[in-house]
Short mmCIF file of C-alpha atoms and ligand atoms in Angstrom, two decimals:
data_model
loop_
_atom_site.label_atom_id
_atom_site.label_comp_id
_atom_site.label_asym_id
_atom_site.label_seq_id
_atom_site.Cartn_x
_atom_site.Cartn_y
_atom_site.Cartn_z
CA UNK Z 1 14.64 -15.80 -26.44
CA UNK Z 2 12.99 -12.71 -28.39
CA UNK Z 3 10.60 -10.31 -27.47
CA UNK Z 4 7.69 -10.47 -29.90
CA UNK Z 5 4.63 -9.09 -30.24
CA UNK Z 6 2.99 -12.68 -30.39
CA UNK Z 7 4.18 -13.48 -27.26
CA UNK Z 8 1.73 -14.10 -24.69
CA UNK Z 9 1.95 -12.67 -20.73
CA UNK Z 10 -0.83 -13.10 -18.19
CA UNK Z 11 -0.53 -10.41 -15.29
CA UNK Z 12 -2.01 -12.12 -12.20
CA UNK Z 13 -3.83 -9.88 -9.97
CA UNK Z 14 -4.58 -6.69 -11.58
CA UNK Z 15 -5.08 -4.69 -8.73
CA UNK Z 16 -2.40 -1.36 -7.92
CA UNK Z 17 0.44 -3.52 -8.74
CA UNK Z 18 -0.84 -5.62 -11.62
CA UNK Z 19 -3.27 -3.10 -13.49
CA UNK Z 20 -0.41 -0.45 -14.47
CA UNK Z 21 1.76 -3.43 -14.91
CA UNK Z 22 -0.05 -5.07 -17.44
CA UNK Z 23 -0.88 -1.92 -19.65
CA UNK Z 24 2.39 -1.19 -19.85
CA UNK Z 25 3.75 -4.81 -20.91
CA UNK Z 26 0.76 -4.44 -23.05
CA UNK Z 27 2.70 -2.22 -25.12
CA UNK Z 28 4.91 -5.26 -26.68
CA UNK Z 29 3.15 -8.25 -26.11
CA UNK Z 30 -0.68 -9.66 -25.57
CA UNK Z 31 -1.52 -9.01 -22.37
CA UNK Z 32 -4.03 -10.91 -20.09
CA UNK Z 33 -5.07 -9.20 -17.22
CA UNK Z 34 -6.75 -12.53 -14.87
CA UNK Z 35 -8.22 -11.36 -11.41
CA UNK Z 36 -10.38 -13.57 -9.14
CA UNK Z 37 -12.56 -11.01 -8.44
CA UNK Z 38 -15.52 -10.82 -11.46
CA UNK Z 39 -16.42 -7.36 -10.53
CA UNK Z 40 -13.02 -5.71 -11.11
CA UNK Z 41 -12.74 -8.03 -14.63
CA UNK Z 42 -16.15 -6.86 -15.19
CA UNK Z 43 -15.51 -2.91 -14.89
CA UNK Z 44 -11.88 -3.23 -16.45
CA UNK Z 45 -13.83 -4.56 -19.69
CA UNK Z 46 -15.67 -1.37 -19.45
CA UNK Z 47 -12.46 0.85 -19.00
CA UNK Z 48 -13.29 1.50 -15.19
CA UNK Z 49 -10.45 1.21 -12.54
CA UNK Z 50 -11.62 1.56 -9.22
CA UNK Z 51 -7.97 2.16 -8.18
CA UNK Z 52 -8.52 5.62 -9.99
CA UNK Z 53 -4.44 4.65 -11.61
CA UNK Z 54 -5.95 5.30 -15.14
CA UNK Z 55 -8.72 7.35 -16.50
CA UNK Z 56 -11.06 5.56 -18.71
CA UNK Z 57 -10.46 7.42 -21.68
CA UNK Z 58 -6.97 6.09 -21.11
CA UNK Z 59 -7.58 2.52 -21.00
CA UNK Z 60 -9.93 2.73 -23.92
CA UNK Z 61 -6.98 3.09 -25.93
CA UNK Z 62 -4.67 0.50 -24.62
CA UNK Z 63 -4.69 -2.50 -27.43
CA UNK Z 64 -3.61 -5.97 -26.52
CA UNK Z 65 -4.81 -5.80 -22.96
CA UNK Z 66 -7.40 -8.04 -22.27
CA UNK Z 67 -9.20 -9.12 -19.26
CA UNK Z 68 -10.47 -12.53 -17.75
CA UNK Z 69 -11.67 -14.04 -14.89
CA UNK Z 70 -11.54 -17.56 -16.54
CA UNK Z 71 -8.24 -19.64 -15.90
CA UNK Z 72 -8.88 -21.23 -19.18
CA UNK Z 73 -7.29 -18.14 -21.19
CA UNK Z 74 -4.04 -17.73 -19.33
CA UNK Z 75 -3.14 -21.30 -20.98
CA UNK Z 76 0.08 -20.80 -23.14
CA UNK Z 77 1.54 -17.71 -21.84
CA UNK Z 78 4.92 -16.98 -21.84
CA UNK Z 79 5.31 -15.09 -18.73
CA UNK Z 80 3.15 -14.70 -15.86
CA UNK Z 81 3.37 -12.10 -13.08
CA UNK Z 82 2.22 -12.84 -9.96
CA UNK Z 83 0.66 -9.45 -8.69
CA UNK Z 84 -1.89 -10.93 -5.76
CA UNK Z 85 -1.92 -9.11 -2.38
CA UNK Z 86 -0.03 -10.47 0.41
CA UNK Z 87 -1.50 -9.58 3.83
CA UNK Z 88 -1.18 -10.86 7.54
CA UNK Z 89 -3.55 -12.33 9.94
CA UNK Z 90 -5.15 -11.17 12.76
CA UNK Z 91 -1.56 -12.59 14.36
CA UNK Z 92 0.38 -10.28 12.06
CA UNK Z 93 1.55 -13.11 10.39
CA UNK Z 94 1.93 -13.29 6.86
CA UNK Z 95 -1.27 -14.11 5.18
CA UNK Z 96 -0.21 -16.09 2.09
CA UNK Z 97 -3.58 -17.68 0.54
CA UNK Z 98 -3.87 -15.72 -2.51
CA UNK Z 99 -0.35 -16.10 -3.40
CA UNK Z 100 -0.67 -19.84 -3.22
CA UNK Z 101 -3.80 -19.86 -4.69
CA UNK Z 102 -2.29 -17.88 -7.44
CA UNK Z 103 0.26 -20.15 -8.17
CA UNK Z 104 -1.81 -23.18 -7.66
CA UNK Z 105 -3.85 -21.42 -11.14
CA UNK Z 106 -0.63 -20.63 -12.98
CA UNK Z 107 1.07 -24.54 -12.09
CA UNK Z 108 -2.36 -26.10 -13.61
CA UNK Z 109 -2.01 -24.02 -16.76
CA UNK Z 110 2.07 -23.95 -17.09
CA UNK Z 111 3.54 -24.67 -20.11
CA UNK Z 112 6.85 -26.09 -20.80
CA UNK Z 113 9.09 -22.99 -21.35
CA UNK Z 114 7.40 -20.75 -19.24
CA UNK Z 115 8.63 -18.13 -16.58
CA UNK Z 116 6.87 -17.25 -13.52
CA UNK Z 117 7.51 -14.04 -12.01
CA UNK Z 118 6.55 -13.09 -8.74
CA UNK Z 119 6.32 -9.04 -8.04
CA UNK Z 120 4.26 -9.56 -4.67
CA UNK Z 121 5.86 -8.74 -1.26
CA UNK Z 122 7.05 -11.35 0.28
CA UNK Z 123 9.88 -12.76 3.01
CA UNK Z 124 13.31 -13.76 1.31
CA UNK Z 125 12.81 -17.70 0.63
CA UNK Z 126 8.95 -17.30 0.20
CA UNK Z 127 9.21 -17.90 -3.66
CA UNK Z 128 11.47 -20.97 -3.69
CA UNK Z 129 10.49 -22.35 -0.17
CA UNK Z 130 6.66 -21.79 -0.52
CA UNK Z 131 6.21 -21.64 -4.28
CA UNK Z 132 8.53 -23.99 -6.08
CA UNK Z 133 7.58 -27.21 -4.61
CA UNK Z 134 3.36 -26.25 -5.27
CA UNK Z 135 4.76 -25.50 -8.81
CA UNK Z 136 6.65 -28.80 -8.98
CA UNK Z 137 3.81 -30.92 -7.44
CA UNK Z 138 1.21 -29.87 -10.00
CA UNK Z 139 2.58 -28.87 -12.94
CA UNK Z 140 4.55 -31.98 -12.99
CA UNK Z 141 7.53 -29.87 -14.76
CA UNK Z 142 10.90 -29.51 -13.77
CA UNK Z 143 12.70 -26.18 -11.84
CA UNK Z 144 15.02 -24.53 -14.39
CA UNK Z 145 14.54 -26.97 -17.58
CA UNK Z 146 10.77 -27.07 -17.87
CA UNK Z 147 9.82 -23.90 -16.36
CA UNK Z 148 11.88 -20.90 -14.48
CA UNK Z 149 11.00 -18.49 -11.55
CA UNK Z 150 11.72 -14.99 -11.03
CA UNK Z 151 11.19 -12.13 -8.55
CA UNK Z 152 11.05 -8.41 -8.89
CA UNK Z 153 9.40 -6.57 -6.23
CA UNK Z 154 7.00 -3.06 -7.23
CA UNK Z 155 7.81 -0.07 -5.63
CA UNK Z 156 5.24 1.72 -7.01
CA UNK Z 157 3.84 4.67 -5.17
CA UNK Z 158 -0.42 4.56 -6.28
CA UNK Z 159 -2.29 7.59 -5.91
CA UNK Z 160 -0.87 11.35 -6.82
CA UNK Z 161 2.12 10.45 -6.88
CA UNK Z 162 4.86 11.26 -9.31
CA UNK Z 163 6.56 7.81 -8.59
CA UNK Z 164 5.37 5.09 -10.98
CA UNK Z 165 6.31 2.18 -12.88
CA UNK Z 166 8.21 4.09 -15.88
CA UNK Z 167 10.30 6.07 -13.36
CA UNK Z 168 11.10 3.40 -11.17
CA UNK Z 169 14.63 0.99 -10.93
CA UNK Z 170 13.55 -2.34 -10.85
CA UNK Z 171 15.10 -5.00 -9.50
CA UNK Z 172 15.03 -8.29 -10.83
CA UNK Z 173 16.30 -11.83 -9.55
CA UNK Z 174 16.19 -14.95 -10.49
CA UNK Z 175 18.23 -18.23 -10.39
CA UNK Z 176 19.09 -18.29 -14.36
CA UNK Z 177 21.24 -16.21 -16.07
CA UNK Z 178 19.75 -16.52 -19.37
CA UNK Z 179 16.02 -16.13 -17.97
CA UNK Z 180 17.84 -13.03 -15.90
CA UNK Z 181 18.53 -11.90 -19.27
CA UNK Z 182 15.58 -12.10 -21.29
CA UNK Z 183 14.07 -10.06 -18.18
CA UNK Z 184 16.09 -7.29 -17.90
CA UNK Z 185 14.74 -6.55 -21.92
CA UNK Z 186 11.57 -6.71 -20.33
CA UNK Z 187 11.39 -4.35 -18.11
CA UNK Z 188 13.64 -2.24 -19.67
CA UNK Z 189 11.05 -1.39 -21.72
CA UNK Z 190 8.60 -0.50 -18.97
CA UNK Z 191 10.59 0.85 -16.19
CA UNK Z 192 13.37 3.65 -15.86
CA UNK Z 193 16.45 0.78 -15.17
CA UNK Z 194 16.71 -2.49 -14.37
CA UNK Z 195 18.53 -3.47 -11.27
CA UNK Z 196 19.60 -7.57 -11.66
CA UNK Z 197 20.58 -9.08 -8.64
CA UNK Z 198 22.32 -12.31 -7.89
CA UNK Z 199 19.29 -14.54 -7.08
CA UNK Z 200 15.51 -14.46 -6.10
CA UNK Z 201 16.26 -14.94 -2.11
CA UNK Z 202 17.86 -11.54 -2.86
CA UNK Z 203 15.33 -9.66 -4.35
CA UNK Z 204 13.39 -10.57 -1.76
CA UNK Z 205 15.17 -9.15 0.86
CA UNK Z 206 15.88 -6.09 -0.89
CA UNK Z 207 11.77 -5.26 -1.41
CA UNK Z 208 11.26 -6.49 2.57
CA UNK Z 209 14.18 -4.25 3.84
CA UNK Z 210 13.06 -1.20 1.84
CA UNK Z 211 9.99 -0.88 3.79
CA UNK Z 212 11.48 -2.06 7.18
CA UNK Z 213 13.61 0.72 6.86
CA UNK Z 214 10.86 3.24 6.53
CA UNK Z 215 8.36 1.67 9.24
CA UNK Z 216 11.47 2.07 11.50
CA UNK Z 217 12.73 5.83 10.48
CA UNK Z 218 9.06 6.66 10.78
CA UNK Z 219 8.60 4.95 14.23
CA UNK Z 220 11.55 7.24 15.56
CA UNK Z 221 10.36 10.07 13.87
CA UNK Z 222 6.98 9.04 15.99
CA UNK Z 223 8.85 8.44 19.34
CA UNK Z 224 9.94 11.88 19.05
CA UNK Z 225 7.00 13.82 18.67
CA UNK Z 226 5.85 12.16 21.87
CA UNK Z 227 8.88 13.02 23.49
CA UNK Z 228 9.31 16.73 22.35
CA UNK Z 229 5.97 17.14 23.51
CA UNK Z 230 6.88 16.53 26.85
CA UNK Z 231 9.61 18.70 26.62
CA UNK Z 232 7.15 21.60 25.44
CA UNK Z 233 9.29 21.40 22.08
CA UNK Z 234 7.70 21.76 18.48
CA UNK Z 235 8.46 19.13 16.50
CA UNK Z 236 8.18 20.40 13.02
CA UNK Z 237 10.83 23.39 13.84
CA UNK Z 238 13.26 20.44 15.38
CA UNK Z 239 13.07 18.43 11.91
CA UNK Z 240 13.29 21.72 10.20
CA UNK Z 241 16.30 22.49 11.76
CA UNK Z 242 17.99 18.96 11.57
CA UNK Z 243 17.48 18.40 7.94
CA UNK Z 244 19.34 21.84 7.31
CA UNK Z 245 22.46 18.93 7.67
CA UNK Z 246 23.79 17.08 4.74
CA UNK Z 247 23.20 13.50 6.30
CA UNK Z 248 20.04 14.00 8.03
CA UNK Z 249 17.04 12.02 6.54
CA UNK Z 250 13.64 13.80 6.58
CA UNK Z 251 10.65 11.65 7.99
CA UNK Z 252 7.34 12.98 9.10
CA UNK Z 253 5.58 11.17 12.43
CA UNK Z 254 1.95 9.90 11.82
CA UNK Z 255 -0.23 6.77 11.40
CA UNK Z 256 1.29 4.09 9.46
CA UNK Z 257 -1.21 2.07 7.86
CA UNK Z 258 -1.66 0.70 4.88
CA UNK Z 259 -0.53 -2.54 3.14
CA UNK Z 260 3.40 -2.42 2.52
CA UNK Z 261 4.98 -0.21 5.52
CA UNK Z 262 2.66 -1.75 8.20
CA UNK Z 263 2.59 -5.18 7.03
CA UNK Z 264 5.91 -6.01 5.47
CA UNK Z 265 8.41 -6.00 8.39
CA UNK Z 266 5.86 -8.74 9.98
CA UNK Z 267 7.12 -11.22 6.77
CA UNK Z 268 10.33 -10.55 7.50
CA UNK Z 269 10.46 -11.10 11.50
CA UNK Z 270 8.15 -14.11 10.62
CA UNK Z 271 10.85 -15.63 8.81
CA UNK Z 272 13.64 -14.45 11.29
CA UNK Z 273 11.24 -15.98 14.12
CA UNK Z 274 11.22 -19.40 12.07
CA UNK Z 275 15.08 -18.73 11.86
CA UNK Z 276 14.56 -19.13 16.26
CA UNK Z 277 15.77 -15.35 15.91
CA UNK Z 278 13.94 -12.57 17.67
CA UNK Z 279 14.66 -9.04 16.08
CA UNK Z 280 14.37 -6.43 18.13
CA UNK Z 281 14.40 -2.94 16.67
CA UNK Z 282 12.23 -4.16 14.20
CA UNK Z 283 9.17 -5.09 16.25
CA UNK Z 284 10.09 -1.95 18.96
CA UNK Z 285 9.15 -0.16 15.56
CA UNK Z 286 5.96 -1.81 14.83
CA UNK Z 287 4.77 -1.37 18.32
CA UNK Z 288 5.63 2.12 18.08
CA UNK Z 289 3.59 2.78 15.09
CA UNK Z 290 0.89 0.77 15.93
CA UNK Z 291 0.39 2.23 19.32
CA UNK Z 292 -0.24 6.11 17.50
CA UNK Z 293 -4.01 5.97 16.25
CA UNK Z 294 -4.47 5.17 20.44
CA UNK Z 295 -1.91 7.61 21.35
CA UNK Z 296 -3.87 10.13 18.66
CA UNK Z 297 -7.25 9.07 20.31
CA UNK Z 298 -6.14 9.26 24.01
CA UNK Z 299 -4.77 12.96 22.92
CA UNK Z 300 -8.25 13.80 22.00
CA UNK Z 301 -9.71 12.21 24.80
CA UNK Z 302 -7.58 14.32 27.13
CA UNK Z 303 -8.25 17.69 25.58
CA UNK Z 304 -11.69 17.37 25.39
CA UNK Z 305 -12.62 16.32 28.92
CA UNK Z 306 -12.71 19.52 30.42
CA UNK Z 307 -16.28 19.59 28.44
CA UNK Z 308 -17.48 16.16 28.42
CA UNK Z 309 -16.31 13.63 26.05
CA UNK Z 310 -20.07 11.84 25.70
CA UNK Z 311 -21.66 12.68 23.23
CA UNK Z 312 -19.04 15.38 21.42
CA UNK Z 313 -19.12 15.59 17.85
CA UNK Z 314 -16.06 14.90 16.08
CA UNK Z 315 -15.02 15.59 12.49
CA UNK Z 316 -12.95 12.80 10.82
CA UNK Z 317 -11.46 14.49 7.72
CA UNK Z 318 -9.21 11.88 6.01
CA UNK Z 319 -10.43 8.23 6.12
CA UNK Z 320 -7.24 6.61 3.65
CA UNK Z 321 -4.19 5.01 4.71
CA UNK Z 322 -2.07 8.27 3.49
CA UNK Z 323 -2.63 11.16 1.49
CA UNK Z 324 -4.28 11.66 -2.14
CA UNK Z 325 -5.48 8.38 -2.97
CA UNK Z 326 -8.83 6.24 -2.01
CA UNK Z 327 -7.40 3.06 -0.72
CA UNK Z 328 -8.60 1.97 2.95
CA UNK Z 329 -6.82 -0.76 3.28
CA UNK Z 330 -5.73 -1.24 6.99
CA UNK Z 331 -6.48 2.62 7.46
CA UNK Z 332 -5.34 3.26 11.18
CA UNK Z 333 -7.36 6.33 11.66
CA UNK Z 334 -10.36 3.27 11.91
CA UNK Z 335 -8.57 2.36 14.83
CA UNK Z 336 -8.43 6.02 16.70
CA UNK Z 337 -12.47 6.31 15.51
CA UNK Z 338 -13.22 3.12 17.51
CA UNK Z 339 -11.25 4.17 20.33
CA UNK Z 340 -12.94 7.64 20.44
CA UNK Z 341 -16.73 5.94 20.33
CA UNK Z 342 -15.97 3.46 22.85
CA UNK Z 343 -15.90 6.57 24.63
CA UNK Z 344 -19.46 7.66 23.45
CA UNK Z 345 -17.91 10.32 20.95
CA UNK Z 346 -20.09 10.73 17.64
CA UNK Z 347 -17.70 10.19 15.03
CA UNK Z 348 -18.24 12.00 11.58
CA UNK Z 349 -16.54 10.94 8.67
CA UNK Z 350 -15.26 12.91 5.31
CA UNK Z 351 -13.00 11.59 2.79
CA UNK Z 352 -13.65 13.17 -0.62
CA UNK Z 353 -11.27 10.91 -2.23
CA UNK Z 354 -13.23 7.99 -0.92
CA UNK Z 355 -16.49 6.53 -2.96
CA UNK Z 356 -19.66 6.27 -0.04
CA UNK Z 357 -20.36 2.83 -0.75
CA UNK Z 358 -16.51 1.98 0.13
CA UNK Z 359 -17.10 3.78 3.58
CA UNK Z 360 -20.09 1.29 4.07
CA UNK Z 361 -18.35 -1.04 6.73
CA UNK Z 362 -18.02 2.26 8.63
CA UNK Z 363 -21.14 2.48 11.17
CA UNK Z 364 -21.31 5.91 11.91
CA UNK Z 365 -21.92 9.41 10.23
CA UNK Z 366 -20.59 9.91 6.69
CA UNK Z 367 -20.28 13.36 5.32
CA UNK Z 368 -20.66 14.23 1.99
CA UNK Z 369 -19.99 17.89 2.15
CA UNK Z 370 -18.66 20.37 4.60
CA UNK Z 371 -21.51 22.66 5.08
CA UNK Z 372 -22.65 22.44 8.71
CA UNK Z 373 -21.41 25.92 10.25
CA UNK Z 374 -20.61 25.82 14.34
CA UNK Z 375 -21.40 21.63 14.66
CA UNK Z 376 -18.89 20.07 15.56
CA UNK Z 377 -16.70 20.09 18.65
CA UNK Z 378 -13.47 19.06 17.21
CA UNK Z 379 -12.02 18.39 13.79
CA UNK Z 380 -8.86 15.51 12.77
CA UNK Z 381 -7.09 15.95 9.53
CA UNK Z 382 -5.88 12.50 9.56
CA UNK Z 383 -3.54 13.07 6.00
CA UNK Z 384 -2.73 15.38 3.76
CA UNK Z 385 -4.97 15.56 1.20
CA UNK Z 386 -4.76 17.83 -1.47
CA UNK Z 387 -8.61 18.56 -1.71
CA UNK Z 388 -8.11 19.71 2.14
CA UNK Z 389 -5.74 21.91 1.48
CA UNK Z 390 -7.83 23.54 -1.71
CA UNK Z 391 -11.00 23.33 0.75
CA UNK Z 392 -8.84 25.67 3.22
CA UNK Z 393 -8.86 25.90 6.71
CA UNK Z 394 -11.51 28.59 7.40
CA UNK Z 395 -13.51 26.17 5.39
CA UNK Z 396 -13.18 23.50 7.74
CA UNK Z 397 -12.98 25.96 11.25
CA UNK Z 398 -16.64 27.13 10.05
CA UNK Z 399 -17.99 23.66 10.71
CA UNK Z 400 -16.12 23.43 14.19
CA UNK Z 401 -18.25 25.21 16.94
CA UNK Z 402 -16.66 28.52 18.55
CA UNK Z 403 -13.45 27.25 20.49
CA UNK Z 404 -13.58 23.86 18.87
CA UNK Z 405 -10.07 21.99 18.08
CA UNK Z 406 -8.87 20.94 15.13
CA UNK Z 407 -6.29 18.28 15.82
CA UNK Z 408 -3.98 18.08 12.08
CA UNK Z 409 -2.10 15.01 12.67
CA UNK Z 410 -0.09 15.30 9.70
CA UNK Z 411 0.36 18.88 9.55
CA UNK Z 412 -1.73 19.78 6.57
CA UNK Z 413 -2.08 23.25 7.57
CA UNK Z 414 0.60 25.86 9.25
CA UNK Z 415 0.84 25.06 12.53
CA UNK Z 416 -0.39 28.34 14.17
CA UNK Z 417 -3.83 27.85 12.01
CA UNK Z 418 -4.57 24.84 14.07
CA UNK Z 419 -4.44 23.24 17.77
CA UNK Z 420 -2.36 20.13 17.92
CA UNK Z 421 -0.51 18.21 15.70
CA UNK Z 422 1.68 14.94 16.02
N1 LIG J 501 -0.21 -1.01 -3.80
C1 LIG J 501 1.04 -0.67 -3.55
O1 LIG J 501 1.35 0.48 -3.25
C2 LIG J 501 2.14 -1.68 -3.60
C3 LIG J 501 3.45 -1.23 -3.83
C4 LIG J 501 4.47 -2.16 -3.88
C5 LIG J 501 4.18 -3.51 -3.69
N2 LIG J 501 2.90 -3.92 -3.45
C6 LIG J 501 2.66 -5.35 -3.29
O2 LIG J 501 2.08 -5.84 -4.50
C7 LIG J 501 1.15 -6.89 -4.22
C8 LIG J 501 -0.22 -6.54 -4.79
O3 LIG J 501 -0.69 -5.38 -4.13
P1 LIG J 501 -1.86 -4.50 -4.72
O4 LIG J 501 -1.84 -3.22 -3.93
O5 LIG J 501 -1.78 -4.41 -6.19
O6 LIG J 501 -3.13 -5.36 -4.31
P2 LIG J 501 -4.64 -5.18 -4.86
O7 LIG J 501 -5.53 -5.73 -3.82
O8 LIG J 501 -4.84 -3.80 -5.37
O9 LIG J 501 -4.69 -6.12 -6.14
C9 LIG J 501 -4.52 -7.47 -6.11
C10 LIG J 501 -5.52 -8.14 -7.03
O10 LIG J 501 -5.26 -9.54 -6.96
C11 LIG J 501 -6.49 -10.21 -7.05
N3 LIG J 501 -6.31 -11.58 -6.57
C12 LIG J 501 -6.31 -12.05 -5.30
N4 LIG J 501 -6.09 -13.38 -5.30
C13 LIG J 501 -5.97 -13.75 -6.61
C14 LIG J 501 -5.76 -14.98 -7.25
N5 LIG J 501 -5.59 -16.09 -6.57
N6 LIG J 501 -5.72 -15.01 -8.59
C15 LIG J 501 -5.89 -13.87 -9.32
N7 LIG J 501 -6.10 -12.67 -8.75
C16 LIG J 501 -6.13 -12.61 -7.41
C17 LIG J 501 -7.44 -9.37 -6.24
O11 LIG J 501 -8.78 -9.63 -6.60
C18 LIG J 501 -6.97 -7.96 -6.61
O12 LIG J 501 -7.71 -7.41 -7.68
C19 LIG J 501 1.17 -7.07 -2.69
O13 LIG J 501 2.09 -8.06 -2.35
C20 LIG J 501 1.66 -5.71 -2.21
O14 LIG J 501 2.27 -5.80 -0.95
C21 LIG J 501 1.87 -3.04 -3.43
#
């Protein structure tokens, strides 16, 4: 198998993942970009990514990249990568409708000779356990002579971030050597180096442990600042100190939200539970992490009682997952707002990374700009945004009424410039 320029690839899903996927395949091959959702197709036709990953003066210029929402034009492609999201329930278990929906498109429009690549997170087994058989059933080809699978997990980091696709390692699994092959070419011409492993079941495991590991460094990290609190101990000087030793590994606490870090150690322990194993760290980690946007809220809670809790103002600034992007998506600091107005506090909220009409599903105030001297009673810098940091905290202490608290979870500012931090 060659690499042409004829050949045809259909990027599944152009969200994060699949968007900066498919303009860079795009670059040696026709690309389609197919998404479900008409609106995104709609605005990608007119160069507008509401993922803010590329500029539309960018996209203008990127040839061979067309979009569709019609399953009738990813007929006849050589490739297709399965970019779809992969969330849990409300049970934290893994959600996996678009994926099979996904592949339910791609085995009604499979050609013999094809490859199917799946990129989305998933548990080790998911692709060949879930997948295959769907593929099987409708396509009516055959597994490794009619058609062949593949997995290669993104690690892409969206938003301001210097870690993207072209500087990544990527690895890449699948069951045939020759397909194995004809992928590494691939992506060697997209990424930074291409990691093949021995099969998909491990490529799997490698994307679900990668973000295990994190959730869990993070959820110590977390534990501690709770405990060196109690111990009247500053955190920040502790893990300054530490990491001054050659094997120490630097994590900051905070909320962990999001779709990978929060949600991907649930596939995994789903499959381990299935397995009639119960892990242990893993979950301790989750809880731990989960529990902070309350732990956060009750902090608040405490430190304002001495004047009231009903009806204080609070300032929300930060309403993303993490720092110096706009996505939402399972934001915790949602969690510590509806905490804090259970308790009759009047939440404000400013994100300047965030569109308004995104913050819609969010009931109370939404503020546009920071221009209200001495009104509020407190102030949360939920992440670390870089337009917070250019805004400056005198900025932000004018809006906080004389003696007010600004609680800077993820210490955005020096510590001695605010009141509390995690
Ligand atoms: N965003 C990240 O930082 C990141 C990093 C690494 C891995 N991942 C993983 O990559 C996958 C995709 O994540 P994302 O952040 O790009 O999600 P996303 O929501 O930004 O994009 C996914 C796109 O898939 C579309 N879609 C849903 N069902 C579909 C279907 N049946 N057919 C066609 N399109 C469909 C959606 O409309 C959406 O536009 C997930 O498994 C995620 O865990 C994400």
């Amino acid at each position: 198998m060659i690499i042409m320029k004829k050949n045809k690839f259909t990027v599944v899903g152009v969200g994060y993942v699949g968007l900066p996927l498919a303009v860079s395949l795009s670059k040696f091959a026709k690309v389609i970009g197919f998404d479900v959702n008409k609106k995104r197709i709609q605005n990608l036709r007119k160069h507008i990514d509401d993922t803010n990953e590329f500029k539309s003066n960018y996209l203008k210029k990127v040839k061979d990249l067309n979009y569709s929402f019609k399953t009738t034009e990813i007929k006849d492609s050589d490739i297709f990568f399965i970019t779809v999201p992969t969330p849990i329930n409300k049970k934290k278990k893994p959600d996996l409708k678009n994926l099979i929906d996904a592949t339910k498109i791609v085995s009604r429009n499979l050609k013999k000779g094809s490859i199917i690549v799946y990129e989305s997170t998933v548990f080790p087994g998911c692709t060949e356990e879930i997948c295959l058989p769907l593929i099987e059933k409708i396509s009516n080809l055959k597994y490794n002579k009619d058609f062949y699978l593949a997995y290669s997990p993104e690690r892409i980091n969206p938003g301001k971030s210097k870690f993207k696709l072209k500087n990544t390692v990527k690895i890449v699994g699948s069951s045939n050597k020759k397909i194995l092959r004809y992928l590494k070419k691939i992506y060697q011409n997209i990424c930074l180096k291409v990691h093949p492993v021995i099969d998909i079941k491990t490529a799997e495991a490698a994307k679900i442990i990668e973000n295990t590991q994190r959730d869990i460094n993070i959820a110590l990290i977390n534990e501690f600042s709770i405990i060196f609190k109690k111990m009247n101990l500053d955190i920040n000087k502790i893990l300054e100190a530490a990491n001054t030793k050659w094997n120490f590994i630097k994590f900051e606490p905070g909320l962990v939200g999001g779709h990978c870090i929060g949600v991907d150690p649930y596939y995994l322990t789903y499959k381990l539970e299935k397995m009639n194993y119960k892990p242990k760290m893993i979950l301790a980690g989750r809880k731990i992490n989960d529990n902070m946007s309350k732990y956060v809220a009750k902090k608040i809670l405490n430190d304002l009682k001495l004047t009231k809790p009903k009806k204080k103002k609070i300032l929300i600034l930060g309403a993303t997952f993490k720092e110096n992007c706009s996505d939402l998506r399972n934001s915790k600091i949602f969690d510590t707002i509806k905490f804090l107005e259970k308790k009759g506090i009047k939440v404000y909220l400013f994100d300047p990374l965030v569109p308004i009409e995104e913050l819609k599903s969010f009931k109370g105030n939404i503020v546009k700009k920071l221009d209200r001297k001495n009104f509020y009673d407190a102030a949360v810098i939920s992440v670390k945004h870089e337009e917070f940091i250019k805004l400056g905290i005198k900025k932000i202490r004018q809006n906080i009424k004389n003696k007010g608290l600004i609680f800077d979870l993820k210490s955005t500012f020096p510590n001695n410039q605010t009141d509390w931090h995690l």
